[in-house]
CSV table of C-alpha atoms in Angstrom, one decimal:
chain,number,residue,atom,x,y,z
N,1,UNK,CA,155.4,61.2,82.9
N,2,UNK,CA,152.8,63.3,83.0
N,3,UNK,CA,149.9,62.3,80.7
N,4,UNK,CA,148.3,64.7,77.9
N,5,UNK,CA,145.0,64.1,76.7
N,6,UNK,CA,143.0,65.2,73.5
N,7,UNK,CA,140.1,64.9,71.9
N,8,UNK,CA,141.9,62.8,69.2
N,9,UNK,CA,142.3,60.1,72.7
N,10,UNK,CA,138.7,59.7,72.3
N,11,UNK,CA,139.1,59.9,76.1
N,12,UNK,CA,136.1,60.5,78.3
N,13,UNK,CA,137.7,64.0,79.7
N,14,UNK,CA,134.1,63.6,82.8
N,15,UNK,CA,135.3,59.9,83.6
N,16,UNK,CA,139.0,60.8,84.2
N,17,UNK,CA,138.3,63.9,86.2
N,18,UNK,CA,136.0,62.1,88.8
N,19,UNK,CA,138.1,59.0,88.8
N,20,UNK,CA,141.1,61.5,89.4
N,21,UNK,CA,139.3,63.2,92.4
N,22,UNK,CA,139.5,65.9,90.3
N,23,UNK,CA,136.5,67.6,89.5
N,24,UNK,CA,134.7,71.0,88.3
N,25,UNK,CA,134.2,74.0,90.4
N,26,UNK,CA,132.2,77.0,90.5
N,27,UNK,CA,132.3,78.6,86.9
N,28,UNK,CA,130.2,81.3,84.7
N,29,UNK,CA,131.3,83.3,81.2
N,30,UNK,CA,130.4,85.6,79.1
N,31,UNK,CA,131.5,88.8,77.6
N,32,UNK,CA,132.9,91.7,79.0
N,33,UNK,CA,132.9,95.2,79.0
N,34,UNK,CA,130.2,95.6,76.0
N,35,UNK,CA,130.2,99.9,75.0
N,36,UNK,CA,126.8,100.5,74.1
N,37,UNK,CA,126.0,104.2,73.2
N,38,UNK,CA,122.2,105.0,72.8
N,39,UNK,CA,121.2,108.0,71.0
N,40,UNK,CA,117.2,109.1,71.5
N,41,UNK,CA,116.2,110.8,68.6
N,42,UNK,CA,112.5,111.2,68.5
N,43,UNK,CA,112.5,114.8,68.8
N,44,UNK,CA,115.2,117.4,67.5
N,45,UNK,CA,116.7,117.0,71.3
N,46,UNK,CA,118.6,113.9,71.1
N,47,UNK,CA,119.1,112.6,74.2
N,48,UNK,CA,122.1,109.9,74.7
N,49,UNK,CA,122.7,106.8,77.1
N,50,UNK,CA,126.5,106.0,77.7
N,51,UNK,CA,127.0,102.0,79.0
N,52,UNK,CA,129.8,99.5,79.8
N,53,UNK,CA,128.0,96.2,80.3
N,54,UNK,CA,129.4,93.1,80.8
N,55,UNK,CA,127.2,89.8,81.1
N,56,UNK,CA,128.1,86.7,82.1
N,57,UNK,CA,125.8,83.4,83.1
N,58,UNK,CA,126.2,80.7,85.7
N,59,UNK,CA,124.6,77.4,85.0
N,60,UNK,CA,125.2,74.0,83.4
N,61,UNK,CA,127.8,73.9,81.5
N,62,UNK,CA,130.3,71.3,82.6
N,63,UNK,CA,129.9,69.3,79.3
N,64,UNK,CA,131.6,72.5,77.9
N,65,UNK,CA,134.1,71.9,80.6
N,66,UNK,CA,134.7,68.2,80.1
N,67,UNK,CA,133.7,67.3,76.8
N,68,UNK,CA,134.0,69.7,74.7
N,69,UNK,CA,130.6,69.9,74.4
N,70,UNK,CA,129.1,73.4,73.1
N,71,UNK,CA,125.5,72.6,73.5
N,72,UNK,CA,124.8,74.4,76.1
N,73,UNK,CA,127.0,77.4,75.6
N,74,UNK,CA,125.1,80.7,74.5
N,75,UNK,CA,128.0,82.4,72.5
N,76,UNK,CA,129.4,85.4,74.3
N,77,UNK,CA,128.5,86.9,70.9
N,78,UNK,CA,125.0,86.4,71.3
N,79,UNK,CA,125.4,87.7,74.8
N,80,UNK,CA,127.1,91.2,73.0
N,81,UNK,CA,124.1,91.5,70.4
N,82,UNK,CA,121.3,90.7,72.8
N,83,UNK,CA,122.4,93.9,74.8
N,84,UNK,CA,122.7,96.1,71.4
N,85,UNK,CA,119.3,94.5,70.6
N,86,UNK,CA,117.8,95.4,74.2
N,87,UNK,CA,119.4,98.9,73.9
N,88,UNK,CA,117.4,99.6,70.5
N,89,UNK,CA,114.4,100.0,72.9
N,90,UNK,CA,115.9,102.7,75.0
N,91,UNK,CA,118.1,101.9,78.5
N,92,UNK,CA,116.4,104.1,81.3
N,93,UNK,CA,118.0,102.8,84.3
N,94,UNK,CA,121.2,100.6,84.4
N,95,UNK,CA,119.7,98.5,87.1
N,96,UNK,CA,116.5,98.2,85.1
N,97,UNK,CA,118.2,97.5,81.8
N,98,UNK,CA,120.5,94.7,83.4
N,99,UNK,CA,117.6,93.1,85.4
N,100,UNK,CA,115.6,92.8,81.4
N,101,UNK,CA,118.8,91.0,80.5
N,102,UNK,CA,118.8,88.6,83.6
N,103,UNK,CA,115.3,87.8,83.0
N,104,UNK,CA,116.2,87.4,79.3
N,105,UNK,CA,118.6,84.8,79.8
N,106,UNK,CA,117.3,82.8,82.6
N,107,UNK,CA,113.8,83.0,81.2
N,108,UNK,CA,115.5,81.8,77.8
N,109,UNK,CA,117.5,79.0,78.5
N,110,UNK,CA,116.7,76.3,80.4
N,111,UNK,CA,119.9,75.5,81.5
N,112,UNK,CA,121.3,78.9,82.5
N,113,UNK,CA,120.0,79.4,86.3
N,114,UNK,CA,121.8,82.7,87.3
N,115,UNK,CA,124.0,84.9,86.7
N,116,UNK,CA,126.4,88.4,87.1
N,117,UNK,CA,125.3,91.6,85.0
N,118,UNK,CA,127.3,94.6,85.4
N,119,UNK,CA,127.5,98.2,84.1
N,120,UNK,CA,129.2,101.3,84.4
N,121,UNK,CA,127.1,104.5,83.4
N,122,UNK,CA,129.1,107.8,81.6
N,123,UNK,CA,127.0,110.9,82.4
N,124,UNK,CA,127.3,113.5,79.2
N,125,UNK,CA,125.9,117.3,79.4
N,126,UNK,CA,125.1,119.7,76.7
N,127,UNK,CA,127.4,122.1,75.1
N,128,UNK,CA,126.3,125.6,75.6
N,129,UNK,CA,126.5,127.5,72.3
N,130,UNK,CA,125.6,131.0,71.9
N,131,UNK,CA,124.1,131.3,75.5
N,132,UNK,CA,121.6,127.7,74.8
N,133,UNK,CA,122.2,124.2,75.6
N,134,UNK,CA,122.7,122.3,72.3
N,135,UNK,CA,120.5,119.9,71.3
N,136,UNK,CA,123.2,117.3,69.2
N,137,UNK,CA,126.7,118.4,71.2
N,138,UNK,CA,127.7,116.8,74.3
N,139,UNK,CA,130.7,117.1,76.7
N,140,UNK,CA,131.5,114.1,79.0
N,141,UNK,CA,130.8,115.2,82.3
N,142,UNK,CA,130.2,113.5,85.8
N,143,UNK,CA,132.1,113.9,89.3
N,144,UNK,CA,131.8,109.9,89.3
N,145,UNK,CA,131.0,106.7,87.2
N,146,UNK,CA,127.8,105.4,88.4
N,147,UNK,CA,127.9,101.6,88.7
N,148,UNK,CA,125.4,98.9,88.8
N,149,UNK,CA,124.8,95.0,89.1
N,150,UNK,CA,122.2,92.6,88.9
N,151,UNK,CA,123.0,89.0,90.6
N,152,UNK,CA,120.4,86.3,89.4
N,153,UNK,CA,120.1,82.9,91.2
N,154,UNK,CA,116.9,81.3,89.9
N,155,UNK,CA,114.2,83.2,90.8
N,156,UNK,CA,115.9,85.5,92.8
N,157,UNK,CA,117.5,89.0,91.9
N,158,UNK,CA,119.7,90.9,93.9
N,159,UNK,CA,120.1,94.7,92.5
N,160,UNK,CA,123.3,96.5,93.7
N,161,UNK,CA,123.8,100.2,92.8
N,162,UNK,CA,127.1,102.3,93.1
N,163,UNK,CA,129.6,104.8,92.0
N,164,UNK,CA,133.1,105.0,92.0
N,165,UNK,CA,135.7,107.5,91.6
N,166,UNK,CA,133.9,110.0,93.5
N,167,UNK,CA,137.2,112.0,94.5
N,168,UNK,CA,136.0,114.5,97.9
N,169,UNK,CA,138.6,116.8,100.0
N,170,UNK,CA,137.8,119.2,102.8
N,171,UNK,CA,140.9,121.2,104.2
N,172,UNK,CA,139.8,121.4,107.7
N,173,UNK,CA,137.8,119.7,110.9
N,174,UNK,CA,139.6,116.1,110.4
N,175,UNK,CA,142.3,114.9,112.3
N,176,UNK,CA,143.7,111.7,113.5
N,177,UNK,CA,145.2,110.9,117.2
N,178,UNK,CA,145.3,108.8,119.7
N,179,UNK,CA,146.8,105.8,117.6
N,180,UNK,CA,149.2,103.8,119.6
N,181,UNK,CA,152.9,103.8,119.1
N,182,UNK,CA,156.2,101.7,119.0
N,183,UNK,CA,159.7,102.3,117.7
N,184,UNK,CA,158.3,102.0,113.9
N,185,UNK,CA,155.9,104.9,114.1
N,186,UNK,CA,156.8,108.2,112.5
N,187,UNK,CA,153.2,110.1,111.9
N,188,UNK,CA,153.0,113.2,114.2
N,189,UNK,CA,149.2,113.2,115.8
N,190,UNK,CA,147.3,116.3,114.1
N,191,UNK,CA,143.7,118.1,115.0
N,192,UNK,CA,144.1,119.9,111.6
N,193,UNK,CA,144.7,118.5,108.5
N,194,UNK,CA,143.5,117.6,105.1
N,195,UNK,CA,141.0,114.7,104.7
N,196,UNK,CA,140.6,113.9,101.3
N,197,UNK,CA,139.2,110.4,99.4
N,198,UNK,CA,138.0,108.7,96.4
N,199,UNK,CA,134.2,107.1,97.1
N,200,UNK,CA,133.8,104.0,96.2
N,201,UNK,CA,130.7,102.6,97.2
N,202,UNK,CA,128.1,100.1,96.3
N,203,UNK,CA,124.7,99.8,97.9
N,204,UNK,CA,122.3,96.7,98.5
N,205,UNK,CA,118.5,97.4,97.7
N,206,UNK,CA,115.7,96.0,100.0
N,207,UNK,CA,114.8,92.3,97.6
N,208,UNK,CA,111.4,93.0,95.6
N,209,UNK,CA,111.7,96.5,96.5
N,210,UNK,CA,110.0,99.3,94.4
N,211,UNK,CA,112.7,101.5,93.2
N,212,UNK,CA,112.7,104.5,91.1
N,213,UNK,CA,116.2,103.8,90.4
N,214,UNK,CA,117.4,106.8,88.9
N,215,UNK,CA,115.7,109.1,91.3
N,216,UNK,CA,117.2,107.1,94.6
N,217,UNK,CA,120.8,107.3,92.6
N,218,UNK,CA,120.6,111.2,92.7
N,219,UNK,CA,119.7,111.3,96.4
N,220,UNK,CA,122.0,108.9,97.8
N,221,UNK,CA,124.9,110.9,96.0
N,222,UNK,CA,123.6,114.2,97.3
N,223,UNK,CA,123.4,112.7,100.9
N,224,UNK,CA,126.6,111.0,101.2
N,225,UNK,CA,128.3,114.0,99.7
N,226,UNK,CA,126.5,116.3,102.3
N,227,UNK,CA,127.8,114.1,105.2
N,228,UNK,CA,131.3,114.0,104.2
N,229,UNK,CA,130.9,117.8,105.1
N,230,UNK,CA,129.7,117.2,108.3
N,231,UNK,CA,131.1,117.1,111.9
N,232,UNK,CA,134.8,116.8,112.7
N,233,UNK,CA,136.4,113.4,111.7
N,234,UNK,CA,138.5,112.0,114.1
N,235,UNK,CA,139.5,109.3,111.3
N,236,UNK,CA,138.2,108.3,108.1
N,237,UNK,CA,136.7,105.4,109.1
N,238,UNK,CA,134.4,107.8,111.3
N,239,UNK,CA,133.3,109.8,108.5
N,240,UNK,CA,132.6,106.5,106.4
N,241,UNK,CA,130.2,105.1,108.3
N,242,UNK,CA,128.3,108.7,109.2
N,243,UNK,CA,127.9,108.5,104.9
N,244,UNK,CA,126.6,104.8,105.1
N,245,UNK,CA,124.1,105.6,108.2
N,246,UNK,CA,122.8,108.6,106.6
N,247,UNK,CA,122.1,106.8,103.6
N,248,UNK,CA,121.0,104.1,104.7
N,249,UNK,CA,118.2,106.5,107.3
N,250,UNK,CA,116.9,108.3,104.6
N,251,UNK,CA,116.0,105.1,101.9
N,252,UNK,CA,114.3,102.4,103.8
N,253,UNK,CA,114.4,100.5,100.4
N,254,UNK,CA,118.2,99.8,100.9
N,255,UNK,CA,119.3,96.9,102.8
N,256,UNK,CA,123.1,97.8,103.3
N,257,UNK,CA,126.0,99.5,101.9
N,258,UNK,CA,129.9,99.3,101.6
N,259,UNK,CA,132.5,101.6,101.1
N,260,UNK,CA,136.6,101.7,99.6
N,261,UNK,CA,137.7,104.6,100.4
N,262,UNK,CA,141.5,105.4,100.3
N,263,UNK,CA,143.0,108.0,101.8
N,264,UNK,CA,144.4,110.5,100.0
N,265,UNK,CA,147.6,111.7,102.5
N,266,UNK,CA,148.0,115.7,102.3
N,267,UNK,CA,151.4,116.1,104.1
N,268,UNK,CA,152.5,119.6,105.3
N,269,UNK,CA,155.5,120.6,103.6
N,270,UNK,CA,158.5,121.5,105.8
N,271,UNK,CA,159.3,125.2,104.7
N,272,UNK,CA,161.4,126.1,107.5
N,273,UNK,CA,165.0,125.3,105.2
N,274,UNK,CA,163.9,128.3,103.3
N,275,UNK,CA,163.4,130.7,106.2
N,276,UNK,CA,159.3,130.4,105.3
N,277,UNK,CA,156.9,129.6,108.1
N,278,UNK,CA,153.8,127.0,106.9
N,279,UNK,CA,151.0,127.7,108.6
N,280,UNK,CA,148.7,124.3,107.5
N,281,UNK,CA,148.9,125.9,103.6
N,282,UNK,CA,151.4,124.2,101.4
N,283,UNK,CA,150.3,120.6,101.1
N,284,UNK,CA,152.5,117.5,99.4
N,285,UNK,CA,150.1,115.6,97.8
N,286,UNK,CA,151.0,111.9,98.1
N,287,UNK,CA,149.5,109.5,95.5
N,288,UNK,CA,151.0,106.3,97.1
N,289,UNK,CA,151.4,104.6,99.5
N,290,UNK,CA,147.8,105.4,100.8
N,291,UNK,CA,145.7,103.9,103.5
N,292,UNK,CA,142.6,102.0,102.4
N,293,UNK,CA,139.2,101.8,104.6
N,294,UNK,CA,136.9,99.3,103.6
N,295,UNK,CA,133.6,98.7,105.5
N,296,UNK,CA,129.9,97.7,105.7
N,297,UNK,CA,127.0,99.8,107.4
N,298,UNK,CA,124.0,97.4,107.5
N,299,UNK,CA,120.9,97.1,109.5
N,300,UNK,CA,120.6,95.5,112.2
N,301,UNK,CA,119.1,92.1,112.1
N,302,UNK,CA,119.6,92.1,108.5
N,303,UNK,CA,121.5,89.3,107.4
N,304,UNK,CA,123.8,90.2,104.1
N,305,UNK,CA,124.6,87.5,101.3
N,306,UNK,CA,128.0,87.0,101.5
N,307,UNK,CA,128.1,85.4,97.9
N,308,UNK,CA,126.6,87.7,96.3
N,309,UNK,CA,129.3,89.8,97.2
N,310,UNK,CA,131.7,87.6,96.4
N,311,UNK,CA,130.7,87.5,93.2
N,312,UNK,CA,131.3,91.2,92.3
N,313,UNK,CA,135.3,90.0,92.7
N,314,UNK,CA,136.1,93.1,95.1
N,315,UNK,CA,135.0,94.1,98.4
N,316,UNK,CA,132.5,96.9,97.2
């Protein structure tokens, strides 16, 4: 019979878990996916700040665990206000607005020694009415959502940047050949086709580096779009890692860089049962089942923090 306890047991939950062999693991909470909409209105120009934050904290926090014991729980509530509070005084970057709430909560309670802040930034423009950029009306716009993360451990902040769902297609100079083949392979070799992708991509900056975060966002975007144009691609996974080198050559300030890319199959459509010829034109675009490339391009020598990783719960 399997035993059920409760805090009407007056049991000691810490004392049957160790004496049980079981015992409390990793753990960290918070709340998720906070929408925080900043509007700057100083001037007649408003100007607006568009954030998905999610905060959660790592510490201790076993007696919540064990006991029941909510004395050292901040309430996820508090956790959503304090980044509506923090917002009141303008976001500027997400990296710089998530490390303020690292340092918030660490620096704030004693017991909370780390921690996972996350954000996903909307990008709005202004509506153009009667030939002039509006100064109240926005559109959403944005190829991509621009991602962030701050990882606290202590004293120590690692600051990853990103975007995702940064969807790129070039209709020629790719192919893929040369793959090796058994009685289950179908896929004719080509030297011509379609190469298209989603980026998803997160980058590692140097520890204690100075960053102008916004500015180094813009250029690593432009410079991993501008490679994707480049040279022939004998394979995905070859373009990939030209993006990651040439981002990683032009900002010193970033230690590595990861990538999920799937591809995006464009397959020639067989035309000939019509009496029509299809001369690399008419493409069926297949949304599944898709190959996904996943890598790293780091520097040599440099050694990455595999749980800090980890903790982002996906491979970039």
């Amino acid at each position: 019979m399997t035993d059920i306890l409760t805090r009407n047991d007056a049991v000691n939950l810490e004392h049957v878990a160790g004496s049980s062999g079981i015992v409390l693991g990793a753990n960290q909470y918070g709340k998720a996916e906070v929408r925080v909409v900043k509007v700057t209105r100083d001037t007649n120009r408003h100007e607006i700040e568009d954030l998905n934050v999610t905060s959660q904290l790592r510490g201790d926090f076993a007696g919540a665990h064990l006991d029941g014991d909510n004395a050292h729980v901040v309430a996820t509530d508090t956790q959503k206000n304090t980044i509506f509070a923090f917002a009141r005084d303008g976001v500027g970057s997400p990296e710089q607005f998530l490390l303020r709430l690292a340092d918030h909560f660490t620096g704030s309670f004693d017991w909370v020694t780390g921690g996972r802040w996350l954000a996903e930034s909307y990008a709005w423009e202004r509506i153009v009415a009667h030939g002039e950029q509006h100064d109240h009306a926005f559109v959403r716009s944005g190829q991509e959502v621009r991602t962030a993360a701050v990882i606290a451990d202590g004293d120590e902040r690692h600051v990853i940047a990103g975007l995702k769902d940064l969807t790129v297609l070039k209709t020629t100079r790719s192919g893929f050949e040369g793959y090796p083949r058994d009685r289950y392979t179908t896929l004719p070799e080509t030297a011509d086709r379609i190469l298209a992708t989603s980026v998803s991509t997160r980058w590692r900056y140097v520890p204690g580096a100075e960053v102008g975060y916004n500015a180094v966002y813009d250029s690593v975007k432009a410079i991993l779009l501008e490679a994707f144009t480049e040279n022939y691609s004998a394979a995905l996974q070859t373009t990939l890692f030209e993006m990651g080198q040439a981002a990683l050559v032009a900002h010193p300030e970033l230690a590595e860089i990861r990538f999920s890319m799937p591809n995006k199959h464009h397959f020639v459509v067989d035309l000939e049962p019509f009496g029509l010829d299809n001369p690399n034109e008419v493409f069926y675009a297949s949304d599944r089942s898709y190959g996904l490339i996943e890598a790293s391009v780091e520097r040599e020598g440099v050694t990455s923090p595999a749980e800090v990783w980890a903790s982002l719960g996906a491979f970039c």
